[in-house]
mmCIF file of C-alpha atoms and ligand atoms in Angstrom:
data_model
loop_
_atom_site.group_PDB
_atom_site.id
_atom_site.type_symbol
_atom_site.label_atom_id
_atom_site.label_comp_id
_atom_site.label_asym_id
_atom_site.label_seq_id
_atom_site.Cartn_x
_atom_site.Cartn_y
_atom_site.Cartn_z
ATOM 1 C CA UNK A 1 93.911 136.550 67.442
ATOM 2 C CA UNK A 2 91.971 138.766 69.456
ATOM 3 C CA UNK A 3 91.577 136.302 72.264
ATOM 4 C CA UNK A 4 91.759 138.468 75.136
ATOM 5 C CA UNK A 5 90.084 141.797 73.402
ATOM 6 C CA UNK A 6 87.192 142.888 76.076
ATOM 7 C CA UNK A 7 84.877 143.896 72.961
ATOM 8 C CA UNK A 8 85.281 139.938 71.542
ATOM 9 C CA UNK A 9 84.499 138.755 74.888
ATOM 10 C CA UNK A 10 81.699 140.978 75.808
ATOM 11 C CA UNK A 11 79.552 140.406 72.458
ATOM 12 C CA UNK A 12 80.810 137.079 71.632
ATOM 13 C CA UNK A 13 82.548 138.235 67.595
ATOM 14 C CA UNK A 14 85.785 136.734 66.557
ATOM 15 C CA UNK A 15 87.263 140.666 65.016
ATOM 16 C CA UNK A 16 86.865 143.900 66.809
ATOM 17 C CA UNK A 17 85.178 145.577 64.024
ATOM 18 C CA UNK A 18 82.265 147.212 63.673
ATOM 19 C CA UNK A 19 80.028 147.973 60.185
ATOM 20 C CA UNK A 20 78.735 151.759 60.959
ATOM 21 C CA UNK A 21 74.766 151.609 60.931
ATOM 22 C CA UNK A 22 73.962 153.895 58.059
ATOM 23 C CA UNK A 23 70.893 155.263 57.144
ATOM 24 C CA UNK A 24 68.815 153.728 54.041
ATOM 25 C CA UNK A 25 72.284 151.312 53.271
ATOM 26 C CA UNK A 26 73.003 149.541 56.750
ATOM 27 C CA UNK A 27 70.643 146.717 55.164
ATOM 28 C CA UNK A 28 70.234 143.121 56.672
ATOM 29 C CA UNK A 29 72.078 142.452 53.725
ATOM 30 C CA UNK A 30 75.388 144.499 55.009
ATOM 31 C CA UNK A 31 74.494 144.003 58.247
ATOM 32 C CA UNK A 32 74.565 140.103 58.410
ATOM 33 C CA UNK A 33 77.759 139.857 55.825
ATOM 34 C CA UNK A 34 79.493 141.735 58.338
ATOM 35 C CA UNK A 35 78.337 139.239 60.988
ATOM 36 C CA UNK A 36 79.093 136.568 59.588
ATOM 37 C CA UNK A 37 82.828 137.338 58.235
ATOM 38 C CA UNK A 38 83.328 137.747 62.385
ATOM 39 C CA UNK A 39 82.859 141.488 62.772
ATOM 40 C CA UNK A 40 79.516 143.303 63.965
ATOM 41 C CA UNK A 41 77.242 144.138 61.603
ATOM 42 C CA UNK A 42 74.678 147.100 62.391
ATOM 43 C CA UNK A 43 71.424 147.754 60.765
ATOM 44 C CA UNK A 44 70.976 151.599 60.433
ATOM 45 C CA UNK A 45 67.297 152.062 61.048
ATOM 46 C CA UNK A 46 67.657 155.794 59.850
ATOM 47 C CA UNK A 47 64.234 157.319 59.648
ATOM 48 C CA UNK A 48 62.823 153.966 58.843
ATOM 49 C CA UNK A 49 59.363 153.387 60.388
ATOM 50 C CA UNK A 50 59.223 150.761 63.495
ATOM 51 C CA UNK A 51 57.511 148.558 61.217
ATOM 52 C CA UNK A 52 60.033 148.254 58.152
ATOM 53 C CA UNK A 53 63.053 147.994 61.102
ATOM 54 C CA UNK A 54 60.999 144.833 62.727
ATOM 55 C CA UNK A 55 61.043 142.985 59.127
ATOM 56 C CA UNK A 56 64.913 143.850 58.730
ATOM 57 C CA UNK A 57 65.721 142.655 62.207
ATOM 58 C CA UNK A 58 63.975 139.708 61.361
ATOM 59 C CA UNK A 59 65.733 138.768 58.147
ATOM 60 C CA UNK A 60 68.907 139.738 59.908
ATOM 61 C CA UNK A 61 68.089 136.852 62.545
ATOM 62 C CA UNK A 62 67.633 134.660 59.422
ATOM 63 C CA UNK A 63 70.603 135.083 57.392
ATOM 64 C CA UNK A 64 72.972 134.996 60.690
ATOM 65 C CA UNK A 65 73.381 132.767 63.389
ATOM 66 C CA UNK A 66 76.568 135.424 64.783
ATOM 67 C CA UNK A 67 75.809 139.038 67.097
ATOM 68 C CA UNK A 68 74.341 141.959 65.259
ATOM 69 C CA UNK A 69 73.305 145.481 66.548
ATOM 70 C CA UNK A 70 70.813 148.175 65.831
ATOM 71 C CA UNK A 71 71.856 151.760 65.104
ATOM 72 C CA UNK A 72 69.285 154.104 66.505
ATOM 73 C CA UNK A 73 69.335 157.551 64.988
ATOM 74 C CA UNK A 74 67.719 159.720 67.781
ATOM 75 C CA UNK A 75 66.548 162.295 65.405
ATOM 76 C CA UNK A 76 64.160 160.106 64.188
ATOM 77 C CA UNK A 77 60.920 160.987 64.095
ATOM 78 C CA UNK A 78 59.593 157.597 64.725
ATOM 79 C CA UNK A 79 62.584 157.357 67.744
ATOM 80 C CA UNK A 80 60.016 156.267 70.031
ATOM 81 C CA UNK A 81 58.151 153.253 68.670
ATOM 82 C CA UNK A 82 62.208 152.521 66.911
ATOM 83 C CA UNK A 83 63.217 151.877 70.629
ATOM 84 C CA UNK A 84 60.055 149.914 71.500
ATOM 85 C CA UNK A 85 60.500 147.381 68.407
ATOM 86 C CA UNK A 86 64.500 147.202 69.507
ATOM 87 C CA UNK A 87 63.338 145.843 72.813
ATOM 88 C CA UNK A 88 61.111 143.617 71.531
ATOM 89 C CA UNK A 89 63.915 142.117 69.007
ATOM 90 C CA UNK A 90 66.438 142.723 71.206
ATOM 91 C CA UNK A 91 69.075 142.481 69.165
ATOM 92 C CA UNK A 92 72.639 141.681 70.743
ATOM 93 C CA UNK A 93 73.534 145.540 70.672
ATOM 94 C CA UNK A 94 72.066 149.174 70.363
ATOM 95 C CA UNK A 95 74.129 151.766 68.815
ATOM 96 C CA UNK A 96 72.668 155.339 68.632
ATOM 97 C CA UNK A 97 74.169 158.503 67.261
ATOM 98 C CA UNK A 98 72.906 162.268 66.636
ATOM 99 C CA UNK A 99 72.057 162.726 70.192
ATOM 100 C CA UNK A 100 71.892 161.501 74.122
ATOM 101 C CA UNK A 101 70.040 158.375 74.682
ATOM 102 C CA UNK A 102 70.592 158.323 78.450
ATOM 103 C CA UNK A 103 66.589 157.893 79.037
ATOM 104 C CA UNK A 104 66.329 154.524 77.510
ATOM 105 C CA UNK A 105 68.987 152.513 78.449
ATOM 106 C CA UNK A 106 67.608 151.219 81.389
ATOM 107 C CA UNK A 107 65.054 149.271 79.385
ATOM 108 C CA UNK A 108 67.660 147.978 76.729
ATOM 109 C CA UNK A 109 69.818 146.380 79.511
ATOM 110 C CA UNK A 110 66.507 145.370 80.711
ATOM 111 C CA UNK A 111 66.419 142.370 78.142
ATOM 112 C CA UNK A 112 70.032 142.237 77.875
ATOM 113 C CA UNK A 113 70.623 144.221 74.420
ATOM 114 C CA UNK A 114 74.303 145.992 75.373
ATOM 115 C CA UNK A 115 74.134 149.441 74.883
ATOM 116 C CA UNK A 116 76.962 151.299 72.495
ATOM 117 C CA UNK A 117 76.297 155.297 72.105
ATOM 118 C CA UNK A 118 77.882 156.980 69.498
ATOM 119 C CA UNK A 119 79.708 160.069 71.316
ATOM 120 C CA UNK A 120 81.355 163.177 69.896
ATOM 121 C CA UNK A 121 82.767 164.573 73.179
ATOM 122 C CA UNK A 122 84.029 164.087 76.416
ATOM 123 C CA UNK A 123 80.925 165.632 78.465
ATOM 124 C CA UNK A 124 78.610 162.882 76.891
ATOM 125 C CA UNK A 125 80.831 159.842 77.191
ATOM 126 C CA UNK A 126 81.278 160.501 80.442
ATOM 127 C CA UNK A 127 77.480 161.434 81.254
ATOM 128 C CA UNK A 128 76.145 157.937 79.210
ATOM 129 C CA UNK A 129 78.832 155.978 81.553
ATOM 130 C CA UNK A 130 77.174 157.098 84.832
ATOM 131 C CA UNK A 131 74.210 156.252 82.965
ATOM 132 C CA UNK A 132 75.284 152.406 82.981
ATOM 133 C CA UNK A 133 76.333 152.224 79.106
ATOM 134 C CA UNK A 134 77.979 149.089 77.944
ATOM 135 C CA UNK A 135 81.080 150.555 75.713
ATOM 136 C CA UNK A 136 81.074 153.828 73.714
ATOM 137 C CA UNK A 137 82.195 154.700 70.612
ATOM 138 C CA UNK A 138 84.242 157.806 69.829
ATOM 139 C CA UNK A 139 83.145 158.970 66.456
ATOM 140 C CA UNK A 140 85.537 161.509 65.113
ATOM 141 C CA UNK A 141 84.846 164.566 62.594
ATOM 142 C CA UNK A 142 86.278 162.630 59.530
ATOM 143 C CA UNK A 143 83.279 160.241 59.844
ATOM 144 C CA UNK A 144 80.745 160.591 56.697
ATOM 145 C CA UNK A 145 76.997 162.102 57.592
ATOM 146 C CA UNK A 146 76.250 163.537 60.946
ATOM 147 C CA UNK A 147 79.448 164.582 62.789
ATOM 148 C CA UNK A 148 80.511 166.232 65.416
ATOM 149 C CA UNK A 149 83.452 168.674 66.128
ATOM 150 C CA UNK A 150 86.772 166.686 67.043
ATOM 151 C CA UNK A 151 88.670 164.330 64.986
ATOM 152 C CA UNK A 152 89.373 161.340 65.577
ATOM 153 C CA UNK A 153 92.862 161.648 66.982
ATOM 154 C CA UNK A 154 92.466 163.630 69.888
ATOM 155 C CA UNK A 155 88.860 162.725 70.368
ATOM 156 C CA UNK A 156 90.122 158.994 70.833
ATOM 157 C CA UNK A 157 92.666 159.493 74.017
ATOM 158 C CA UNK A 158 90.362 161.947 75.694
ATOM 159 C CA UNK A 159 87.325 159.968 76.060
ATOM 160 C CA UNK A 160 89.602 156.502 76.822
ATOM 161 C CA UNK A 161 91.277 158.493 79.718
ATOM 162 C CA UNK A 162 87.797 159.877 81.151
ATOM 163 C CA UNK A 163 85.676 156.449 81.092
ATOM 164 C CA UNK A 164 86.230 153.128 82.295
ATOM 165 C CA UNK A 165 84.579 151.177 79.929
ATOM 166 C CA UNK A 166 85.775 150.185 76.683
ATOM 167 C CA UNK A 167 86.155 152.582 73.589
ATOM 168 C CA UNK A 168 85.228 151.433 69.895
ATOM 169 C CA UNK A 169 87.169 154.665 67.480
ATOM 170 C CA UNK A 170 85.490 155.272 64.305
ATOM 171 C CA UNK A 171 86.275 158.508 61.373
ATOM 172 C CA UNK A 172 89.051 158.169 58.997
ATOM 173 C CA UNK A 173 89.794 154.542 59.378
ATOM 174 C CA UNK A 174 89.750 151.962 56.184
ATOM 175 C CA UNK A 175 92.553 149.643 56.886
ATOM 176 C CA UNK A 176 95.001 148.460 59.593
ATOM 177 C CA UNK A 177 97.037 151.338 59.724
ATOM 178 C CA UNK A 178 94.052 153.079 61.028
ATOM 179 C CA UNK A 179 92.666 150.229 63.077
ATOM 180 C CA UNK A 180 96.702 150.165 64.568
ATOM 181 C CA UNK A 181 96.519 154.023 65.190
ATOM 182 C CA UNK A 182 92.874 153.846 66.834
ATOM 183 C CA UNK A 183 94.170 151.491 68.836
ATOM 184 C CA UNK A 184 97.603 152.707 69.681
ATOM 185 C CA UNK A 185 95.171 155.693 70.920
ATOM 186 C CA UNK A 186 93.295 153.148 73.319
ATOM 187 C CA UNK A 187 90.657 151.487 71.593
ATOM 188 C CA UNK A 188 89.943 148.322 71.712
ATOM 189 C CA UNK A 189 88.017 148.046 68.518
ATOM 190 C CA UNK A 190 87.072 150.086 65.396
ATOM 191 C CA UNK A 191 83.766 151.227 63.607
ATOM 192 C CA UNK A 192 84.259 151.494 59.943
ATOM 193 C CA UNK A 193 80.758 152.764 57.747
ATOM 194 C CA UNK A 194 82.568 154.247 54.358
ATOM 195 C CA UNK A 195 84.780 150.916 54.319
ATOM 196 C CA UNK A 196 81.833 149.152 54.059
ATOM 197 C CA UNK A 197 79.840 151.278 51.540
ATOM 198 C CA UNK A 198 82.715 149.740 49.517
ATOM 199 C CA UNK A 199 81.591 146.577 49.693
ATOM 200 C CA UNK A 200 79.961 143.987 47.402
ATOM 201 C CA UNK A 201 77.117 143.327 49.689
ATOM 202 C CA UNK A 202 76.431 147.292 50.399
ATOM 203 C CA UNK A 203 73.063 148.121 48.684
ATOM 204 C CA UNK A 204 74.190 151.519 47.805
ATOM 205 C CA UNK A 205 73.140 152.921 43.643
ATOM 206 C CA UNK A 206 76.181 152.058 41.765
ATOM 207 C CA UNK A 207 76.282 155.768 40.573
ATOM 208 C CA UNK A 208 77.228 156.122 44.450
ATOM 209 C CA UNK A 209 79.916 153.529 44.851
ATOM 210 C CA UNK A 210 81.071 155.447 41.425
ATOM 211 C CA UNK A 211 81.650 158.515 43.040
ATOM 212 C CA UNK A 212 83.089 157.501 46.167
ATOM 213 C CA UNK A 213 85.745 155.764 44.232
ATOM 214 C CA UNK A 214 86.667 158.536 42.180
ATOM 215 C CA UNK A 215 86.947 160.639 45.288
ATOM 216 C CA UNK A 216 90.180 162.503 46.716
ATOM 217 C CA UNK A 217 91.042 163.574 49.964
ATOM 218 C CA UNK A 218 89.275 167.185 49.630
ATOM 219 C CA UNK A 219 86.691 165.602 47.865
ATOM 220 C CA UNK A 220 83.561 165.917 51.035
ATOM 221 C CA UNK A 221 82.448 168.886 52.794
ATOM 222 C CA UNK A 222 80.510 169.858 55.512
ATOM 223 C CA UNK A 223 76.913 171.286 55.199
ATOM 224 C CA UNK A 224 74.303 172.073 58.152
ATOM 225 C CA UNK A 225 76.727 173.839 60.367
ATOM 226 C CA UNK A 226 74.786 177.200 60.961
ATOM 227 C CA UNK A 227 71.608 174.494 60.859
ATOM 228 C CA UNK A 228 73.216 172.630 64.112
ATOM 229 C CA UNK A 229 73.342 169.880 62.218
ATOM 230 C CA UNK A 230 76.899 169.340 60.363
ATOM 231 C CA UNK A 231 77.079 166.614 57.475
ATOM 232 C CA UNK A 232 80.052 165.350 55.736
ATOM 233 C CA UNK A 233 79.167 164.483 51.778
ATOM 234 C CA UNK A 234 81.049 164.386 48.673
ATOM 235 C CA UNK A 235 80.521 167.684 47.299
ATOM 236 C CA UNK A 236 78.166 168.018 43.981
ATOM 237 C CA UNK A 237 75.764 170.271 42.680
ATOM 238 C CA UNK A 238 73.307 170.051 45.957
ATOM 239 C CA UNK A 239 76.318 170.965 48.254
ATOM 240 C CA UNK A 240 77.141 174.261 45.883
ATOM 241 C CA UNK A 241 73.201 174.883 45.796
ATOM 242 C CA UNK A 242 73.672 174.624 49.557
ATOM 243 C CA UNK A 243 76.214 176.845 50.061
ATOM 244 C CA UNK A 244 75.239 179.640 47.869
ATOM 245 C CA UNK A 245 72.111 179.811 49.438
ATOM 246 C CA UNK A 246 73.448 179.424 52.727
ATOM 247 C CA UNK A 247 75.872 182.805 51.767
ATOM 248 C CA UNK A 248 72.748 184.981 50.242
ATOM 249 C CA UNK A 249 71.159 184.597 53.909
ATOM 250 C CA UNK A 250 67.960 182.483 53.028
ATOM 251 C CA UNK A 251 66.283 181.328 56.098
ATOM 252 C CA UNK A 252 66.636 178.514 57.730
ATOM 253 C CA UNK A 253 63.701 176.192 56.211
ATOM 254 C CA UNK A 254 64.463 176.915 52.640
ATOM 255 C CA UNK A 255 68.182 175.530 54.015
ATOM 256 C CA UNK A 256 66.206 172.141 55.715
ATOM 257 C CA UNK A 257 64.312 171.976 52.570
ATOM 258 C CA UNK A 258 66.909 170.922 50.444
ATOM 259 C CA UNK A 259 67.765 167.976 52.682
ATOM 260 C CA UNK A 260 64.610 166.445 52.977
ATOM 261 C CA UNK A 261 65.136 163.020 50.660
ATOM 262 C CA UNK A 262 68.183 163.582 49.994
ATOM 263 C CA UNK A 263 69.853 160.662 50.834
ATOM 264 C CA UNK A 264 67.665 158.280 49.451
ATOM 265 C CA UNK A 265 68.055 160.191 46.432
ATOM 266 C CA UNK A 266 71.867 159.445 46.021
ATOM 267 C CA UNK A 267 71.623 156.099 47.408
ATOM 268 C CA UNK A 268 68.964 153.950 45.978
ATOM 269 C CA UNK A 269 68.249 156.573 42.944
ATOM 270 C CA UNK A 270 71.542 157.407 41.974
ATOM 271 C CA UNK A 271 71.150 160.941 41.512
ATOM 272 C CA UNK A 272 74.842 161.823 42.956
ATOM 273 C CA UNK A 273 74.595 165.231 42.010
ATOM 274 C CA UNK A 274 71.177 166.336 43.554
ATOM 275 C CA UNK A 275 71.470 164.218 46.445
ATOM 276 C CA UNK A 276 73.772 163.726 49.614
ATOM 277 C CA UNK A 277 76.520 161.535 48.797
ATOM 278 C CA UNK A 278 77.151 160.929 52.496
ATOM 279 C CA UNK A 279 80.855 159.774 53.304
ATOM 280 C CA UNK A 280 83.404 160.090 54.942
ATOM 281 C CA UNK A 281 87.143 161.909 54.318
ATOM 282 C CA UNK A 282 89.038 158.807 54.166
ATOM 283 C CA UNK A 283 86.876 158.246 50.821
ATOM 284 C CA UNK A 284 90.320 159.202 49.213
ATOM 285 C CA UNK A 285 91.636 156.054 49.939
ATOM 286 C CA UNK A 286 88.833 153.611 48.877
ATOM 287 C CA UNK A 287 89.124 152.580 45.087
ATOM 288 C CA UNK A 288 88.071 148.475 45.091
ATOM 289 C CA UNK A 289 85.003 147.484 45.941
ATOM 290 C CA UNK A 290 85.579 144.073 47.639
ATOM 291 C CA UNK A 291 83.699 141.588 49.787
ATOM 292 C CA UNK A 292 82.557 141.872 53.129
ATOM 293 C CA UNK A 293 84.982 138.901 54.427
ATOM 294 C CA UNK A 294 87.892 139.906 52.305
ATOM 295 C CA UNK A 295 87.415 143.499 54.053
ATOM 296 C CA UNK A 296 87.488 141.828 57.118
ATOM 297 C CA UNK A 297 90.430 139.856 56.620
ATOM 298 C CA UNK A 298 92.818 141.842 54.673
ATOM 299 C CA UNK A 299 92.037 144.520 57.885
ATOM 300 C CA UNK A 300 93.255 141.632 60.599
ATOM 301 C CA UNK A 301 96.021 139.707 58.292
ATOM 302 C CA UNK A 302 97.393 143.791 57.432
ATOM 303 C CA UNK A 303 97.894 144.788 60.828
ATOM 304 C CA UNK A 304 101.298 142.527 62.323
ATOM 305 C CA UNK A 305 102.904 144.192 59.581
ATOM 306 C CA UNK A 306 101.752 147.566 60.756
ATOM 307 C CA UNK A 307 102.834 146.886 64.440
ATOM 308 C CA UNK A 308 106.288 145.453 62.932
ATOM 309 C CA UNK A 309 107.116 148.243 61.191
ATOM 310 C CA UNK A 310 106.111 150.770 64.212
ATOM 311 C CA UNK A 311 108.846 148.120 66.469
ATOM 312 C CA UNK A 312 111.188 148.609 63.947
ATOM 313 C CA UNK A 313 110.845 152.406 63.699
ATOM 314 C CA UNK A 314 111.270 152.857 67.282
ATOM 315 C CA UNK A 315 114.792 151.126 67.327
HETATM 316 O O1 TUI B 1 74.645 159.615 63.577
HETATM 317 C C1 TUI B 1 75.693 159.564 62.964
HETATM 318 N N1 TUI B 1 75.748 159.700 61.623
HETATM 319 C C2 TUI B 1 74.666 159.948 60.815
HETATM 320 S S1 TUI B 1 73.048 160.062 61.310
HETATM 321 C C3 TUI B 1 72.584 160.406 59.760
HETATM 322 S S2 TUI B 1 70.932 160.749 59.348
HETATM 323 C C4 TUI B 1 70.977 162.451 59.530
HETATM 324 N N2 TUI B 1 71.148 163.173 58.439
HETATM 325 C C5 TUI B 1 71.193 164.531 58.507
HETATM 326 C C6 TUI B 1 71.125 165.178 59.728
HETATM 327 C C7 TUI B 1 70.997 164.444 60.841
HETATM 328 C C8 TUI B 1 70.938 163.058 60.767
HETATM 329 C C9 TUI B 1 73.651 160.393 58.938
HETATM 330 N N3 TUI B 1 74.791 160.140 59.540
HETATM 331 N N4 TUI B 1 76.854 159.364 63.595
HETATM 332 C C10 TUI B 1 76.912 159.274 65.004
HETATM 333 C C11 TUI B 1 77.134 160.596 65.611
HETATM 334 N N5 TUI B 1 76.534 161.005 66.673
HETATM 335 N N6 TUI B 1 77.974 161.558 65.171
HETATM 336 C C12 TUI B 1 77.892 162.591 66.030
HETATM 337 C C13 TUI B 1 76.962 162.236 66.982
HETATM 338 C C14 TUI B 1 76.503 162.944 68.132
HETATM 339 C C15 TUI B 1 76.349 164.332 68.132
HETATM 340 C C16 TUI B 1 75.863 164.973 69.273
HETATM 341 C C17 TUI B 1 76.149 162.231 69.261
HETATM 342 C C18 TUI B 1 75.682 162.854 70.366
HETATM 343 C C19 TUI B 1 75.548 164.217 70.369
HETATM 344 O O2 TUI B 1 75.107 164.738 71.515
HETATM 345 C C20 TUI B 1 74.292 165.857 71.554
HETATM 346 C C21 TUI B 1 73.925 166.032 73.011
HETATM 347 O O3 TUI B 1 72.713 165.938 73.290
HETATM 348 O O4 TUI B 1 74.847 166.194 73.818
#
């Protein structure tokens, strides 16, 4: 299977799936699992500093022989010397998100790293592309943490029509019925992060894994709009905190202020309720937490029943 899939050719994985690089939880741990069951896995260098990203680059080398990327978040306050240490390592692939990262890619294909922007519209796909970018991936609104405005279904077709190089979808999808769909929209392979959160090898506090299995489909919400900044989490006490604040017109840095450590907080201390429980809507869905391979598999052995049953509704 997957043969002839331009994203399997181009980076040399045996499954067109990528492991979302998230913040504090895309560990070398996740990242090489995902690697090494035949997907891409992505260390999510957050605002880690370039140091701490060097030593988890290097253990990723160490515990895979397969492809793995780097997810550069561009609001990063350390975004600079992030870059410099992902040249240095250049790893077999750069993902960014939260913003344009059209001034560095001619230094990533430089060494040869391919380079995979996140994009949440049209205007920046196409923009990136002229800009010599590898592949980009169309991240829809269901997507957990920072998002952007469109979902997934109609941001899919609209960026695959307007580029000319290949489209990875990601928001909203958990199994093959969603890999089938992003691909019936004219992707050629997924991104999955709240999939993997779900995993055995995912670092994340077991109070987190908790709630995320316990969630239903209304269960996130979206904070940091009127901050230019939207987040999906899994609402709790901090999101409620948020929001009534946000309603009794308190400025702007007593909004920012509530954010600051908030992810760790949920994710390596546990604190679900005072921190951001970052994930996305199809959270609903996700009750087992399995192993990276048998994620993997059960998404590739699920889908010629998917693509059966779409034949046989269409007779
Ligand atoms: O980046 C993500 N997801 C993230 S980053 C993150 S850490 C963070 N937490 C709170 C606030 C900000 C960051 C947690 N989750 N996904 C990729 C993504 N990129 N989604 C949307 C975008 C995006 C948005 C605007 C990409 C480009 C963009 O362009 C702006 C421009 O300059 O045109």
């Amino acid at each position: 299977m997957f043969e002839n899939n331009v994203i399997c050719k181009m980076l040399g994985i045996k499954v067109p799936i990528f492991q979302g690089g998230m913040a504090w939880i895309g560990t070398a741990e996740l990242a090489s699992a995902v690697s090494n069951a035949g997907g891409l896995g992505i260390i999510g260098s957050g605002n880690m500093p370039p140091d701490l990203l060097r030593a988890e680059i290097q253990k990723c080398k160490r515990w895979t022989d397969k492809p793995f990327g780097v997810n550069v978040m561009l609001l990063s306050p350390y975004v600079k010397e992030v870059m410099q240490v992902v040249i240095d390592e250049h790893p077999a692939v750069v993902t960014t998100g939260a913003g344009n990262p059209g001034e560095y890619v001619p230094a990533l294909k430089e060494v040869g790293t391919k380079v995979i922007p996140v994009v949440a519209s049209v205007a920046l796909a196409k923009r990136l592309v002229r800009g010599g970018v590898d592949a980009v991936i169309a991240e829809g609104s269901e997507s957990g943490g920072h998002i952007g405005e469109i979902a997934t279904m109609p941001l899919i077709p609209q960026i695959v029509d307007a580029v000319d190089v290949p489209v990875i979808g990601a928001g909203g999808i958990a199994d093959s019925r969603g890999m089938a769909a992003a691909f019936a929209l004219g992707a050629q392979a997924v991104q999955m992060g709240s999939r993997f959160v779900m995993s055995e090898e995912c670092i994340a506090h077991p109070n987190y894994k908790e709630m995320v299995r316990r969630a239903k489909d209304r269960s996130t919400v979206v904070t940091g709009r009127t901050l230019g900044h939207p987040a999906r989490v899994l609402r709790n006490k901090l999101t409620h905190k948020f929001f009534e604040l946000e309603e009794s017109g308190a400025p702007a840095e007593e909004l920012e202020k509530l954010g600051v450590g908030s992810l760790h907080r949920a994710t390596h201390e546990g604190d679900v309720q005072n921190g951001s429980v970052m994930i996305g809507e199809i959270s609903g869905m996700l009750n087992d937490i399995k192993p990276v391979q048998q994620i993997i598999d059960d998404m590739v052995s699920g889908l010629p029943a998917v693509c059966q049953r779409l034949s046989s509704e269409m007779h």
